Amino acid sequence: MPKQKTHKGIKKRFKLTASGKVKHRKAFRGHKLSHKSSKRRMQLRDDNVIVGTAAKKIAAALRPGA
C-alpha cells in the first residue's frame, strides 16, 4: 500500500497551530496596498483561524494517515 501524501496546495496556504487550529493568511494583502485605508490594512494584518467542517477537511489533508 503506498503512503498517503500531504496536499501540497493546502500545505502552502494553511498552517496548523500547536492546539490543532487551522490558520491562514487573509486575502487582499498581496499588492495594491497604497489605495487601501490604514484601518483596512491593519485589520488584514493578523492571520485568520478557520472553524467548522472546513477546518476538519484542511487538517485531514495536512495530516494524511493520522
Coordinates of N, CA and C in Angstrom, one line a residue:
M1 N 0.8 -1.2 0.0 CA 0.0 0.0 0.0 C 0.9 1.2 0.0
P2 N 0.7 2.1 -1.0 CA 1.5 3.4 -1.0 C 1.1 4.3 0.2
K3 N 2.1 5.2 0.5 CA 1.8 6.1 1.6 C 0.9 7.2 1.1
Q4 N 0.0 7.8 2.0 CA -0.8 8.9 1.6 C 0.0 10.2 1.6
K5 N -0.2 11.0 0.6 CA 0.6 12.3 0.5 C -0.2 13.5 1.1
T6 N 0.6 14.4 1.6 CA 0.1 15.7 2.0 C -0.4 16.5 0.8
H7 N -1.5 17.2 0.9 CA -2.0 18.0 -0.2 C -1.1 19.3 -0.3
K8 N -0.3 19.4 -1.3 CA 0.8 20.4 -1.4 C 0.1 21.8 -1.5
G9 N -1.0 22.0 -2.2 CA -1.7 23.3 -2.3 C -2.2 23.8 -1.0
I10 N -2.7 22.9 -0.2 CA -3.2 23.2 1.1 C -2.0 23.5 2.1
K11 N -0.9 22.8 1.9 CA 0.2 23.0 2.8 C 0.8 24.4 2.6
K12 N 0.7 24.9 1.4 CA 1.3 26.2 1.1 C 0.4 27.4 1.7
R13 N -0.9 27.1 1.8 CA -1.8 28.1 2.2 C -2.3 28.1 3.7
F14 N -2.2 27.0 4.3 CA -2.7 26.8 5.7 C -1.6 26.2 6.6
K15 N -1.8 26.5 7.9 CA -0.8 26.0 8.9 C -1.6 25.6 10.1
L16 N -1.2 24.5 10.7 CA -1.8 24.0 12.0 C -1.1 24.6 13.2
T17 N -1.9 25.1 14.1 CA -1.2 25.6 15.4 C -1.0 24.4 16.3
A18 N -0.3 24.6 17.4 CA 0.0 23.6 18.3 C -1.2 22.9 18.9
S19 N -2.3 23.7 19.0 CA -3.5 23.2 19.6 C -4.4 22.6 18.5
G20 N -4.0 22.6 17.3 CA -4.7 21.9 16.2 C -5.6 22.8 15.4
K21 N -5.6 24.1 15.7 CA -6.4 25.1 14.9 C -5.8 25.3 13.5
V22 N -6.6 25.7 12.6 CA -6.1 25.9 11.2 C -6.0 27.4 11.0
K23 N -4.8 27.9 10.6 CA -4.6 29.3 10.3 C -4.3 29.5 8.9
H24 N -4.7 30.7 8.4 CA -4.4 31.1 7.0 C -4.2 32.6 6.9
R25 N -3.5 33.1 5.9 CA -3.3 34.5 5.6 C -4.6 35.1 5.0
K26 N -5.0 36.2 5.4 CA -6.1 36.9 4.9 C -5.9 37.3 3.5
A27 N -7.0 37.4 2.7 CA -6.9 37.8 1.3 C -6.7 39.3 1.2
F28 N -6.4 39.8 0.0 CA -6.2 41.2 -0.3 C -5.0 41.9 0.4
R29 N -4.0 41.1 0.7 CA -2.8 41.7 1.3 C -1.6 41.5 0.3
G30 N -1.8 41.1 -0.9 CA -0.6 40.8 -1.8 C 0.0 42.0 -2.4
H31 N -0.8 42.9 -2.9 CA -0.3 44.1 -3.7 C -1.4 45.1 -3.7
K32 N -1.1 46.3 -4.3 CA -2.0 47.4 -4.4 C -2.5 47.9 -3.0
L33 N -1.6 48.0 -2.1 CA -1.9 48.3 -0.7 C -2.0 49.8 -0.5
S34 N -1.5 50.6 -1.4 CA -1.4 52.1 -1.2 C -2.8 52.7 -1.3
H35 N -3.8 52.1 -2.0 CA -5.1 52.7 -2.1 C -6.0 52.2 -1.0
K36 N -5.6 51.2 -0.3 CA -6.4 50.7 0.8 C -6.1 51.5 2.1
S37 N -7.2 51.7 2.9 CA -7.0 52.6 4.0 C -6.2 52.0 5.1
S38 N -5.6 52.8 6.0 CA -4.8 52.3 7.1 C -5.6 51.3 7.9
K39 N -6.8 51.6 8.2 CA -7.7 50.8 9.0 C -7.9 49.4 8.4
R40 N -8.1 49.4 7.1 CA -8.3 48.2 6.3 C -7.0 47.3 6.3
R41 N -5.9 48.0 6.1 CA -4.6 47.2 6.1 C -4.3 46.7 7.5
M42 N -4.6 47.4 8.5 CA -4.4 47.0 9.9 C -5.3 45.8 10.2
Q43 N -6.5 45.8 9.8 CA -7.4 44.7 10.0 C -7.0 43.4 9.3
L44 N -6.3 43.6 8.1 CA -5.9 42.4 7.3 C -4.6 41.8 7.8
R45 N -4.0 42.5 8.8 CA -2.6 42.1 9.2 C -2.6 40.7 9.9
D46 N -3.4 40.4 10.8 CA -3.4 39.2 11.5 C -3.9 38.0 10.7
D47 N -3.4 36.8 11.1 CA -3.9 35.6 10.4 C -5.3 35.3 10.9
N48 N -6.0 34.6 10.0 CA -7.4 34.2 10.4 C -7.4 32.7 10.8
V49 N -8.3 32.4 11.7 CA -8.5 31.0 12.1 C -9.8 30.5 11.5
I50 N -9.7 29.3 10.9 CA -10.8 28.6 10.3 C -11.5 27.7 11.3
V51 N -12.8 27.7 11.3 CA -13.5 26.8 12.2 C -14.5 26.0 11.4
G52 N -15.0 24.9 12.1 CA -16.1 24.1 11.4 C -15.6 23.0 10.6
T53 N -16.4 22.5 9.7 CA -16.1 21.4 8.9 C -15.0 21.6 7.9
A54 N -14.9 22.9 7.4 CA -13.8 23.3 6.5 C -12.4 23.0 7.2
A55 N -12.4 23.4 8.5 CA -11.1 23.2 9.2 C -10.8 21.7 9.4
K56 N -11.8 20.9 9.6 CA -11.5 19.5 9.7 C -11.0 18.9 8.4
K57 N -11.5 19.3 7.3 CA -11.1 18.8 6.0 C -9.7 19.3 5.7
I58 N -9.3 20.5 6.0 CA -8.0 21.0 5.8 C -7.0 20.3 6.7
A59 N -7.3 20.1 8.0 CA -6.5 19.4 8.9 C -6.2 18.0 8.4
A60 N -7.2 17.3 7.9 CA -7.1 16.0 7.4 C -6.1 15.9 6.2
A61 N -6.2 16.9 5.3 CA -5.4 17.0 4.2 C -3.9 17.3 4.5
L62 N -3.7 18.0 5.7 CA -2.4 18.3 6.1 C -1.7 17.1 6.9
R63 N -2.6 16.2 7.5 CA -2.1 15.1 8.2 C -2.6 13.8 7.7
P64 N -2.2 13.4 6.5 CA -2.8 12.2 5.9 C -2.4 10.9 6.8
G65 N -3.3 10.0 7.0 CA -3.0 8.8 7.7 C -3.0 9.0 9.2
A66 N -3.2 10.2 9.7 CA -3.2 10.4 11.1 C -4.6 10.5 11.7

